[in-house]
Amino acid sequence: MMKNYDEFHAGDVVLQSGAVLGSATLAYATYGKLNDARDNVIVYPTFFCGRHADNEWLIGEDRALDPSRYFIVVPNLLGNGISSSPSNSLASGGAKFPFVSLYDNVRLQHRLLTERFEARRVALAVGWSMGAQQAFHWGALYPDYVERIAPFCGSARTSRHNFVFLEGVKAALKADQAFEQGAYRRPPTEGLKAVGRVYAGWGFSQAFYRSECDIKDLGFSSLEDFIVNFWESLFTRIDANDLLSMLATWQAADISSNTIYHGDLAKALGSIEARALVMPCDTDLYFPPEDSAIEVGLMPNAELKVIPSIWGHSAGALGLNKADVAFIDQAIKGLLAA
Amino acid sequence: MMKNYDEFHAGDVVLQSGAVLGSATLAYATYGKLNDARDNVIVYPTFFCGRHADNEWLIGEDRALDPSRYFIVVPNLLGNGISSSPSNSLASGGAKFPFVSLYDNVRLQHRLLTERFEARRVALAVGWSMGAQQAFHWGALYPDYVERIAPFCGSARTSRHNFVFLEGVKAALKADQAFEQGAYRRPPTEGLKAVGRVYAGWGFSQAFYRSECDIKDLGFSSLEDFIVNFWESLFTRIDANDLLSMLATWQAADISSNTIYHGDLAKALGSIEARALVMPCDTDLYFPPEDSAIEVGLMPNAELKVIPSIWGHSAGALGLNKADVAFIDQAIKGLLAA
């Protein structure tokens, strides 16, 4: 299989926690070309359990993210199995993999853009879910460097409720003794399937299930077929320690949790100079629009635009629903034109 | 310890499924006295993992459910560990316990009221969550016998989304190998704790956690304290097979799933002659008010009254939040006066 991505080898990276990530590797894909002014960069990070190819649904010549105009960089989240992860780290793999924050991720992405590409500006940082959280980080950590951000179905800080939801996901996995505190020799399959079943209720809205979109739109034959062949299979593919590494990153996500903002979220949000378009979905169960409204209220240059959809959190996922894709794409076109 | 309830021994009961529940026992508590006309009965069934004493918060001489006026009967749900349950059945205990439906439950409750008490009418069937589902069953199965129903935070039929949420709960428990397909000799504690962690995100709303009601109102010292000492401890007390029995009952709940209505929910709802007061909480994540609005729209004599609360599904739980208790009590007073 052809490797459709490149790697940025960052050496031994001292993480925010003080721990060292040895031979840190950031895997990334690019679309389009860097212009002579080196300012047509769009950074579009991946999401929980996603990989760069899973972002391609929003990229295209007819799309806002147009590779004939922009140089689109899709960095893989640390822990996702392609960038440095528990499953691929020789020195500190498995359960020994250190905790990495989104701050660590975005600093590494910044090094990629500045050291390898010598990019002068980021025209847009955009992403879904944990990708949205990274877009927020870009805005807060590099206010002079980032012109626009478009986080959709995500937050600047993981809410307490979102944290609790993820505690359930984590507990379902760890209830499987085959997990063996991360020292498993074969995958803890029952735990990973349980993760899928727990996630199923959260990933789409009540109205999605009421309308039977799993059958009528996604083509599954029954609810059980959807749970098994969409949800369980989504997570049985993932290495359990990778999953837990990304979960820990997500639970701790907070643009103010660093020595710049010292936990002052209002200050961090207030420091985002980028023109921001924040797009929650109005039926998202764990990044609800109320949270986005609060965050937008603390940002100097932000617009809240709610995605009107019954697809819940998955309104922004994988291009599953055409109407949502069109809405998001159109909104980003507007932002890029502004 | 004094036993604060009575038992109705129903003999060998043929269930809806055709299976036999041997030596079926319905445990119940009563408050107040049956009047001479035998028509002052309020039936107030318990909820998922609840027991009769857990219903007492809504009963009192200053309350709608006033034992000086009404004869209040609180039957324990089959499977709850007091009525016939996997944990207390000699002949068919543990994983061999047969599936029981809410139809089976309410038929048995009807026998209790008619055979033991010779009650002429039910003035009100009321309940929270699965208790609400039983109140709906009372209205649909005995339209001539029930004058009023007041289901709160519940539904006439378990929605597909609610079903999926419960799949997650079930999978978290079963991921624990100590469960041994129900043949455990010691409790599958990790699985039961995982149930608590999964439930934690569902049982209250996003806004509840955003407002830190777990700390500010319920007095827990931290989110983790709340998860461990409220949620985990709620479920580690429950026998795993009992829990799964009640879950199965819940997942299958449907007032039309019987030989009276043959799966025609609209017909079943349309047959509820009782004056009905249906009270969802506007932030309930698994019995959302939209579902109640749909059901009320199909009922001939029903009012929808949304509980305005950020306590989510737990607006109707255990009297945790005074404002919600006052709202519910006041509304039921109005219904009883009508």
XYZ file of C-alpha atoms in Angstrom:
676
model
C 0.000 0.000 0.000
C 1.356 3.404 -0.967
C 1.974 5.683 1.940
C -0.099 8.746 1.200
C 1.411 10.964 3.839
C 4.706 12.455 4.957
C 6.388 12.565 8.307
C 7.933 15.383 10.262
C 10.577 14.014 12.602
C 10.785 16.439 15.468
C 13.372 14.645 17.568
C 12.929 14.246 21.317
C 10.195 16.663 22.290
C 9.759 17.965 25.807
C 6.047 17.911 26.414
C 4.000 20.385 28.387
C 3.987 17.914 31.277
C 7.797 17.827 31.349
C 7.901 14.281 30.032
C 9.853 13.599 26.854
C 8.278 12.160 23.729
C 11.223 10.395 22.141
C 11.670 10.582 18.346
C 8.411 12.450 17.992
C 6.817 12.007 14.608
C 4.055 14.107 13.173
C 2.484 12.432 10.169
C 0.632 14.690 7.774
C -0.890 14.881 4.350
C -0.893 17.936 2.101
C -3.187 19.052 -0.685
C -2.286 21.850 -3.115
C 0.820 24.015 -3.192
C 2.345 26.630 -0.971
C 2.284 29.943 -2.841
C 5.263 32.254 -3.213
C 4.045 34.504 -0.415
C 3.854 31.384 1.779
C 0.564 32.589 3.203
C -2.062 30.334 1.630
C -1.883 27.667 4.334
C -4.939 25.949 5.733
C -4.257 23.680 8.685
C -6.937 21.063 9.189
C -6.098 18.674 12.055
C -7.711 15.280 12.543
C -10.201 14.216 15.223
C -10.602 11.474 17.826
C -9.737 8.166 16.140
C -9.596 9.901 12.746
C -6.765 9.844 10.221
C -5.814 12.359 7.551
C -7.798 10.607 4.828
C -10.917 10.926 6.983
C -10.738 14.704 6.468
C -10.796 14.604 2.685
C -14.588 14.898 2.359
C -14.332 18.656 2.918
C -11.461 19.189 0.439
C -11.983 19.729 -3.287
C -11.741 22.247 -6.128
C -15.420 23.084 -5.764
C -15.040 23.450 -2.021
C -13.930 26.175 0.363
C -10.881 24.039 1.065
C -9.759 24.265 -2.556
C -6.310 22.756 -3.212
C -5.972 24.832 -6.394
C -5.916 27.946 -4.188
C -4.742 26.769 -0.788
C -2.000 24.660 0.637
C -3.942 22.387 2.934
C -2.016 20.583 5.654
C -3.721 17.786 7.566
C -1.664 16.769 10.601
C -2.550 13.534 12.345
C -3.367 13.769 16.037
C -0.679 12.321 18.290
C -1.968 8.969 19.480
C -3.968 8.227 16.336
C -1.715 5.380 15.258
C 0.080 7.280 12.445
C 1.694 10.172 14.271
C 3.610 9.097 17.395
C 1.281 6.817 19.330
C 1.265 4.090 21.948
C 0.902 1.539 19.149
C 3.939 2.682 17.169
C 6.422 4.058 19.692
C 9.389 1.818 20.307
C 10.863 3.532 23.336
C 7.693 4.377 25.231
C 4.898 2.434 23.600
C 1.737 0.918 24.999
C 0.634 2.103 28.401
C 4.023 3.832 28.863
C 3.235 6.416 26.203
C 3.297 9.849 27.839
C 0.249 12.093 28.132
C 0.158 14.609 25.304
C -1.992 17.719 25.303
C -3.518 19.573 22.397
C -0.993 22.284 23.222
C 1.727 19.696 22.518
C 0.006 18.750 19.275
C -0.417 22.283 18.011
C 3.118 23.328 18.971
C 4.406 20.425 16.920
C 2.126 21.382 14.041
C 3.499 24.928 14.289
C 7.018 23.566 14.015
C 5.981 21.622 10.924
C 4.596 24.740 9.269
C 7.449 27.046 10.218
C 10.463 24.720 10.061
C 9.598 22.509 7.128
C 7.436 24.839 5.047
C 8.561 28.215 6.352
C 4.955 29.293 6.119
C 4.506 32.972 6.891
C 0.852 32.893 7.914
C -2.008 30.491 8.409
C -4.994 31.636 6.387
C -7.316 29.264 8.240
C -7.231 26.690 11.006
C -10.259 24.472 10.701
C -11.456 21.187 12.135
C -14.217 19.022 13.484
C -14.588 17.857 17.077
C -11.073 17.396 18.508
C -9.972 19.004 15.235
C -12.089 22.021 16.195
C -10.399 22.050 19.576
C -7.054 22.233 17.785
C -8.327 25.095 15.610
C -9.184 26.953 18.833
C -5.662 26.222 20.087
C -4.168 27.641 16.898
C -6.100 30.844 17.460
C -5.132 31.185 21.102
C -1.504 30.039 20.929
C -0.507 31.883 17.737
C -2.747 34.961 17.558
C -0.340 36.840 15.263
C 0.083 33.926 12.919
C -3.487 32.800 12.287
C -5.892 34.859 10.210
C -9.045 32.793 10.623
C -10.339 29.836 12.546
C -13.392 27.715 11.810
C -13.950 25.172 14.568
C -17.088 23.102 14.040
C -18.725 20.776 16.598
C -15.970 21.441 19.099
C -14.955 23.673 21.986
C -12.054 25.700 23.319
C -12.206 23.725 26.527
C -13.696 20.294 27.120
C -16.803 20.813 29.220
C -17.430 18.929 32.450
C -20.293 17.052 30.824
C -18.173 16.099 27.847
C -15.512 14.909 30.302
C -18.098 12.729 32.065
C -19.320 11.221 28.797
C -15.726 10.214 28.064
C -15.362 8.689 31.524
C -18.121 6.301 30.455
C -16.330 5.437 27.236
C -13.093 4.810 29.117
C -14.738 2.704 31.825
C -16.460 0.509 29.235
C -13.087 -0.296 27.672
C -11.293 -0.870 30.965
C -14.058 -3.129 32.296
C -12.685 -5.739 29.898
C -10.041 -7.661 31.872
C -8.367 -8.485 28.561
C -7.212 -4.872 28.564
C -4.782 -5.851 31.337
C -4.042 -2.241 32.325
C -2.762 -1.610 28.857
C -0.426 -4.614 28.714
C -2.726 -6.695 26.499
C -1.184 -9.076 23.985
C -4.394 -9.454 22.018
C -6.891 -6.612 21.569
C -9.510 -6.232 24.320
C -12.229 -6.713 21.751
C -15.201 -6.854 24.093
C -14.137 -3.576 25.658
C -13.666 -1.930 22.263
C -17.078 -3.134 21.159
C -18.552 -1.748 24.364
C -16.903 1.586 23.511
C -18.778 1.501 20.218
C -22.086 0.738 21.907
C -21.612 3.481 24.464
C -20.614 5.938 21.766
C -23.628 5.091 19.607
C -26.059 7.002 21.805
C -23.844 10.097 21.844
C -22.607 10.360 18.278
C -25.975 11.175 16.725
C -29.005 12.942 18.165
C -32.265 11.597 19.555
C -33.995 12.976 16.445
C -31.547 11.133 14.160
C -32.615 7.838 15.675
C -36.278 8.890 15.840
C -36.144 9.565 12.074
C -34.329 6.275 11.450
C -31.540 8.015 9.531
C -29.323 5.013 10.309
C -31.556 2.973 8.019
C -33.086 5.538 5.659
C -29.991 7.662 5.012
C -27.010 5.504 5.913
C -28.472 2.319 4.510
C -28.087 -0.033 7.433
C -30.648 -2.814 7.581
C -31.515 -2.423 11.259
C -30.508 -0.627 14.414
C -28.399 -3.618 15.470
C -26.721 -3.677 12.045
C -25.854 0.014 12.522
C -24.493 -0.565 16.021
C -22.377 -3.538 14.975
C -21.184 -2.472 11.541
C -20.825 1.247 12.092
C -20.102 1.740 15.780
C -18.421 -1.435 16.931
C -16.345 -1.706 13.792
C -15.260 1.927 14.158
C -13.570 1.126 17.452
C -12.427 -2.481 17.094
C -10.031 -1.109 14.438
C -8.375 1.160 17.003
C -5.555 0.117 19.301
C -6.864 0.355 22.869
C -3.905 2.335 24.209
C -4.093 4.701 21.247
C -7.754 5.213 22.016
C -7.035 5.966 25.658
C -4.198 8.322 24.752
C -6.486 10.362 22.507
C -9.225 10.277 25.145
C -6.879 11.696 27.750
C -5.863 14.434 25.312
C -9.511 15.250 24.697
C -10.526 15.251 28.343
C -7.749 17.715 29.171
C -8.347 20.000 26.182
C -8.257 23.630 27.283
C -6.743 26.503 25.315
C -5.914 28.242 28.589
C -4.134 25.346 30.262
C -0.618 26.596 29.647
C 1.903 29.150 30.867
C 0.483 31.785 28.513
C -3.012 31.882 30.015
C -2.639 30.067 33.344
C -6.114 28.535 33.179
C -7.870 31.828 32.447
C -10.229 30.721 29.687
C -11.798 34.147 29.243
C -8.356 35.639 28.700
C -7.407 32.943 26.225
C -10.623 33.326 24.247
C -10.244 37.104 24.379
C -6.778 36.767 22.865
C -7.946 35.048 19.696
C -7.415 37.772 17.121
C -8.325 35.578 14.193
C -11.654 36.097 12.560
C -13.553 33.143 13.952
C -16.528 31.203 12.682
C -17.757 28.826 15.373
C -20.222 26.221 14.166
C -21.852 23.879 16.664
C -24.669 21.609 15.556
C -27.898 22.391 17.332
C -28.494 18.749 18.287
C -24.893 17.894 19.297
C -25.092 16.031 22.603
C -21.558 16.634 23.848
C -20.493 19.878 22.196
C -23.898 21.558 22.608
C -24.489 24.972 21.018
C -24.925 26.599 24.446
C -21.251 25.938 25.175
C -20.225 27.469 21.850
C -22.391 30.528 22.511
C -20.629 31.088 25.826
C -17.206 30.795 24.200
C -18.123 33.038 21.266
C -19.337 35.631 23.753
C -15.803 35.850 25.101
C -14.094 36.146 21.689
C -13.479 39.576 20.132
C -13.945 38.651 16.504
C -16.195 35.630 16.351
C -19.459 34.663 14.775
C -21.670 31.831 16.015
C -23.371 29.942 13.212
C -25.404 26.952 14.322
C -25.622 23.996 11.920
C -29.340 23.204 11.678
C -29.288 19.426 11.620
C -30.597 16.363 13.391
C -27.294 14.576 12.779
C -25.997 15.714 16.158
C -22.248 15.638 16.617
C -21.934 13.789 13.330
C -23.257 16.771 11.363
C -19.556 17.499 10.896
C -18.400 13.918 10.427
C -16.991 12.313 7.332
C -19.381 14.086 4.972
C -22.126 11.676 6.001
C -24.964 14.107 5.424
C -24.948 16.192 2.238
C -26.997 19.081 3.629
C -24.574 19.521 6.520
C -21.567 19.360 4.193
C -23.086 22.100 2.029
C -23.855 24.261 5.064
C -20.351 23.940 6.510
C -18.626 24.398 3.172
C -20.691 27.486 2.309
C -19.986 29.044 5.691
C -16.233 28.469 5.354
C -16.322 29.979 1.850
C -17.821 33.088 3.409
C -15.146 33.188 6.070
C -12.323 32.804 3.557
C -13.791 35.593 1.418
C -13.958 37.961 4.383
C -34.469 -4.834 59.981
C -38.219 -4.467 59.832
C -39.722 -5.325 56.515
C -41.602 -2.205 55.457
C -43.517 -3.786 52.633
C -45.993 -6.566 51.897
C -46.010 -9.256 49.293
C -48.647 -10.395 46.863
C -48.089 -14.027 45.966
C -49.544 -14.503 42.535
C -48.668 -18.148 42.012
C -47.184 -19.333 38.741
C -47.801 -16.559 36.263
C -47.850 -17.112 32.524
C -45.989 -14.166 31.078
C -46.703 -12.348 27.858
C -43.868 -14.298 26.237
C -45.467 -17.615 27.165
C -42.797 -18.382 29.738
C -43.866 -19.030 33.303
C -42.695 -16.977 36.243
C -42.910 -19.494 39.062
C -44.204 -18.337 42.461
C -44.437 -14.771 41.249
C -44.183 -12.245 44.023
C -45.085 -8.595 43.781
C -43.691 -6.653 46.712
C -45.397 -3.370 47.491
C -45.715 -0.680 50.095
C -48.906 1.218 50.915
C -49.515 4.635 52.389
C -52.914 5.760 53.687
C -56.198 3.839 53.710
C -58.580 2.566 51.108
C -61.881 4.432 51.481
C -65.279 2.811 51.660
C -65.996 3.521 47.999
C -62.679 1.787 47.193
C -61.871 4.456 44.656
C -59.153 6.579 46.249
C -56.268 4.476 44.945
C -53.070 5.990 43.590
C -50.699 3.491 42.005
C -47.126 4.720 41.904
C -44.738 2.079 40.483
C -40.984 2.139 40.969
C -38.304 2.879 38.372
C -35.099 1.283 37.001
C -33.074 0.072 40.013
C -35.457 1.868 42.373
C -37.314 0.395 45.342
C -40.563 1.449 46.992
C -38.843 3.617 49.589
C -37.182 5.582 46.773
C -40.632 6.886 45.813
C -41.466 8.378 49.211
C -40.091 11.847 48.439
C -43.301 12.691 46.554
C -45.662 11.356 49.255
C -46.802 13.435 52.235
C -49.765 15.161 53.841
C -48.757 18.483 52.271
C -48.317 16.824 48.898
C -50.567 15.839 46.025
C -49.905 12.242 46.982
C -51.520 12.763 50.394
C -51.926 9.543 52.404
C -54.645 11.161 54.529
C -56.817 11.331 51.382
C -55.482 8.610 49.122
C -54.539 4.986 49.358
C -51.155 5.011 47.686
C -49.794 1.692 46.466
C -46.155 1.481 45.405
C -45.457 -1.810 43.612
C -41.845 -2.818 43.096
C -40.775 -3.460 39.517
C -40.170 -7.134 38.749
C -36.420 -7.608 38.656
C -35.667 -4.931 41.241
C -34.490 -7.397 43.869
C -37.619 -7.205 46.072
C -40.382 -8.333 43.750
C -39.551 -11.548 41.861
C -36.063 -11.076 40.440
C -33.060 -13.000 39.165
C -31.395 -12.446 42.548
C -34.246 -13.898 44.633
C -35.897 -16.545 42.463
C -35.155 -20.078 43.525
C -36.543 -21.951 40.537
C -35.391 -19.682 37.738
C -32.859 -17.303 39.233
C -29.803 -15.631 37.801
C -29.490 -15.619 34.046
C -32.374 -18.117 33.804
C -34.908 -15.546 34.976
C -37.469 -15.061 32.202
C -37.964 -11.822 30.329
C -40.779 -9.791 31.860
C -42.489 -6.904 30.118
C -44.116 -3.844 31.600
C -47.372 -5.428 30.456
C -46.546 -8.349 32.756
C -45.752 -5.937 35.563
C -48.918 -3.901 35.220
C -51.153 -6.944 34.855
C -49.740 -8.234 38.120
C -50.271 -4.835 39.730
C -53.860 -4.924 38.492
C -54.340 -8.291 40.161
C -52.946 -6.862 43.380
C -55.422 -3.977 43.303
C -58.447 -6.018 42.277
C -57.837 -9.324 44.080
C -56.272 -8.183 47.305
C -57.828 -4.744 47.718
C -60.911 -5.079 45.550
C -60.276 -1.532 44.423
C -63.069 -0.214 42.234
C -61.096 2.508 40.433
C -57.621 3.947 40.198
C -57.779 7.683 40.796
C -54.246 8.166 39.492
C -51.385 6.155 38.043
C -48.183 8.126 38.426
C -44.476 7.485 38.122
C -41.051 8.607 37.063
C -39.001 7.135 34.206
C -39.830 3.410 34.005
C -42.504 4.289 36.567
C -43.905 6.739 34.016
C -43.851 3.984 31.424
C -45.954 1.858 33.783
C -48.373 4.768 34.283
C -48.797 4.874 30.494
C -49.437 1.124 30.542
C -52.113 1.556 33.204
C -53.858 4.089 30.989
C -53.681 1.946 27.861
C -54.374 -1.481 29.372
C -57.187 -0.485 31.734
C -58.886 2.537 30.158
C -62.141 2.008 32.080
C -60.406 1.570 35.386
C -57.988 4.497 35.495
C -59.197 8.056 35.934
C -55.905 9.913 35.586
C -52.301 9.283 34.696
C -49.302 11.473 35.396
C -46.180 10.019 33.786
C -43.136 12.230 34.264
C -39.780 11.862 32.494
C -40.961 8.753 30.694
C -42.609 7.511 27.526
C -45.332 5.188 26.287
C -42.770 3.400 24.171
C -38.992 3.297 24.581
C -37.528 5.327 21.735
C -34.817 3.975 19.458
C -32.328 6.447 20.892
C -33.198 5.450 24.439
C -32.753 1.816 23.378
C -29.284 2.624 22.014
C -28.263 4.433 25.192
C -29.195 1.292 27.128
C -27.177 -0.869 24.741
C -24.151 1.107 25.929
C -25.014 0.513 29.560
C -25.461 -3.196 28.944
C -22.246 -3.534 26.940
C -20.234 -1.802 29.661
C -21.443 -4.358 32.199
C -20.944 -7.354 29.948
C -17.427 -6.278 28.940
C -16.403 -7.405 32.413
C -15.437 -11.089 32.066
C -16.309 -11.515 35.745
C -19.929 -11.297 34.616
C -19.498 -14.794 33.133
C -22.680 -14.598 31.050
C -24.663 -14.133 34.219
C -23.166 -17.082 36.073
C -20.878 -14.955 38.275
C -20.141 -16.117 41.802
C -18.882 -12.723 42.900
C -20.306 -9.457 41.578
C -18.778 -8.123 38.347
C -17.788 -4.963 40.152
C -15.751 -3.364 37.380
C -18.649 -3.775 34.985
C -21.122 -2.330 37.488
C -18.837 0.636 38.088
C -18.575 1.132 34.340
C -22.382 1.171 34.208
C -22.286 4.024 36.713
C -19.720 5.953 34.680
C -21.658 5.467 31.465
C -24.885 6.499 33.166
C -23.352 9.627 34.657
C -23.368 11.519 31.371
C -26.992 10.630 30.681
C -28.656 11.040 34.057
C -28.232 14.808 34.275
C -28.037 17.435 31.560
C -25.085 19.248 30.034
C -26.260 22.394 31.842
C -26.350 20.562 35.182
C -22.662 19.789 34.838
C -21.891 23.225 33.391
C -23.453 24.796 36.488
C -21.601 22.370 38.768
C -24.824 21.305 40.484
C -23.043 18.096 41.513
C -20.866 20.209 43.789
C -22.969 23.299 44.520
C -26.328 21.596 45.038
C -25.599 17.976 45.817
C -22.553 18.705 47.945
C -19.968 16.446 46.343
C -16.404 17.649 46.646
C -15.448 17.109 43.011
C -16.656 15.628 39.766
C -14.772 12.405 40.518
C -16.326 12.266 43.991
C -19.747 12.575 42.353
C -19.002 9.864 39.812
C -17.655 7.449 42.423
C -19.965 8.102 45.352
C -23.181 8.831 43.508
C -22.996 6.957 40.219
C -20.740 3.997 40.844
C -22.231 3.338 44.254
C -25.739 3.493 42.796
C -24.978 0.486 40.600
C -22.484 -1.565 42.596
C -25.388 -2.124 45.013
C -27.448 -3.789 42.287
C -27.257 -7.447 41.346
C -25.996 -7.634 37.758
C -28.686 -10.021 36.544
C -31.368 -7.923 38.219
C -29.972 -4.892 36.412
C -30.045 -6.667 33.063
C -33.558 -7.959 33.671
C -34.840 -4.438 34.320
C -32.885 -3.131 31.311
C -34.524 -5.673 29.044
C -37.927 -4.694 30.401
C -37.128 -1.047 29.724
C -35.791 -1.596 26.229
C -38.950 -3.456 25.226
C -41.386 -1.022 26.856
C -44.279 -0.300 24.518
C -47.913 0.117 25.526
C -48.970 -1.275 22.164
C -46.851 -4.428 22.246
C -49.659 -6.786 23.179
C -52.683 -8.573 21.757
C -54.887 -5.555 22.480
C -53.044 -3.104 20.219
C -50.822 -5.335 18.047
C -48.005 -2.784 17.912
C -50.214 0.109 16.866
C -48.873 2.838 19.150
C -51.238 5.504 17.836
C -54.200 3.275 18.604
C -52.897 2.491 22.075
C -52.286 6.163 22.870
C -55.665 7.053 21.407
C -57.309 4.557 23.742
C -56.091 6.203 26.924
C -59.309 7.660 28.292
C -57.748 8.835 31.527
C -57.104 12.522 31.926
C -53.361 12.604 31.367
C -50.688 15.009 32.495
C -47.421 14.211 30.713
C -44.367 15.924 32.146
C -41.019 15.566 30.445
C -38.075 17.646 31.608
C -36.866 20.013 28.926
C -33.237 18.903 29.331
C -33.857 15.151 29.657
C -31.346 13.406 27.399
C -33.149 10.093 26.928
C -36.809 10.915 27.423
C -36.635 14.231 25.549
C -39.702 16.498 25.497
C -40.046 16.099 21.717
C -40.949 12.438 22.237
C -43.553 13.361 24.851
C -45.044 15.996 22.551
C -45.491 13.379 19.830
C -47.173 10.974 22.243
C -49.418 13.656 23.758
C -50.486 14.607 20.247
C -51.920 11.112 19.851
C -53.773 11.073 23.175
C -57.379 12.315 23.389
C -57.299 13.821 26.860
C -53.723 14.772 27.608
C -51.805 17.867 28.577
C -48.082 18.332 27.999
C -46.400 20.242 30.800
C -42.638 20.557 30.466
C -40.607 20.674 33.669
C -38.305 23.701 33.259
C -35.113 22.402 34.799
C -31.442 21.812 34.086
C -31.551 18.601 36.141
C -32.265 16.569 33.029
C -33.780 13.153 33.565
C -33.134 13.540 37.290
C -35.588 16.442 37.556
C -37.990 13.698 38.600
C -35.559 11.674 40.695
C -35.572 11.115 44.403
C -36.606 14.675 45.230
C -33.050 15.825 44.565
C -34.019 19.307 43.423
C -36.595 21.237 45.457
C -37.823 23.407 42.592
C -38.565 20.363 40.452
C -40.355 18.624 43.324
C -42.553 21.698 43.829
C -43.317 21.899 40.095
C -44.247 18.233 39.807
C -46.248 18.192 43.033
C -48.178 21.332 42.097
C -49.004 19.946 38.671
C -50.279 16.662 40.120
C -52.393 18.606 42.626
C -54.009 20.346 39.667
C -54.635 17.036 37.929
C -56.208 15.460 41.030
C -58.469 18.487 41.486
C -59.665 18.272 37.882
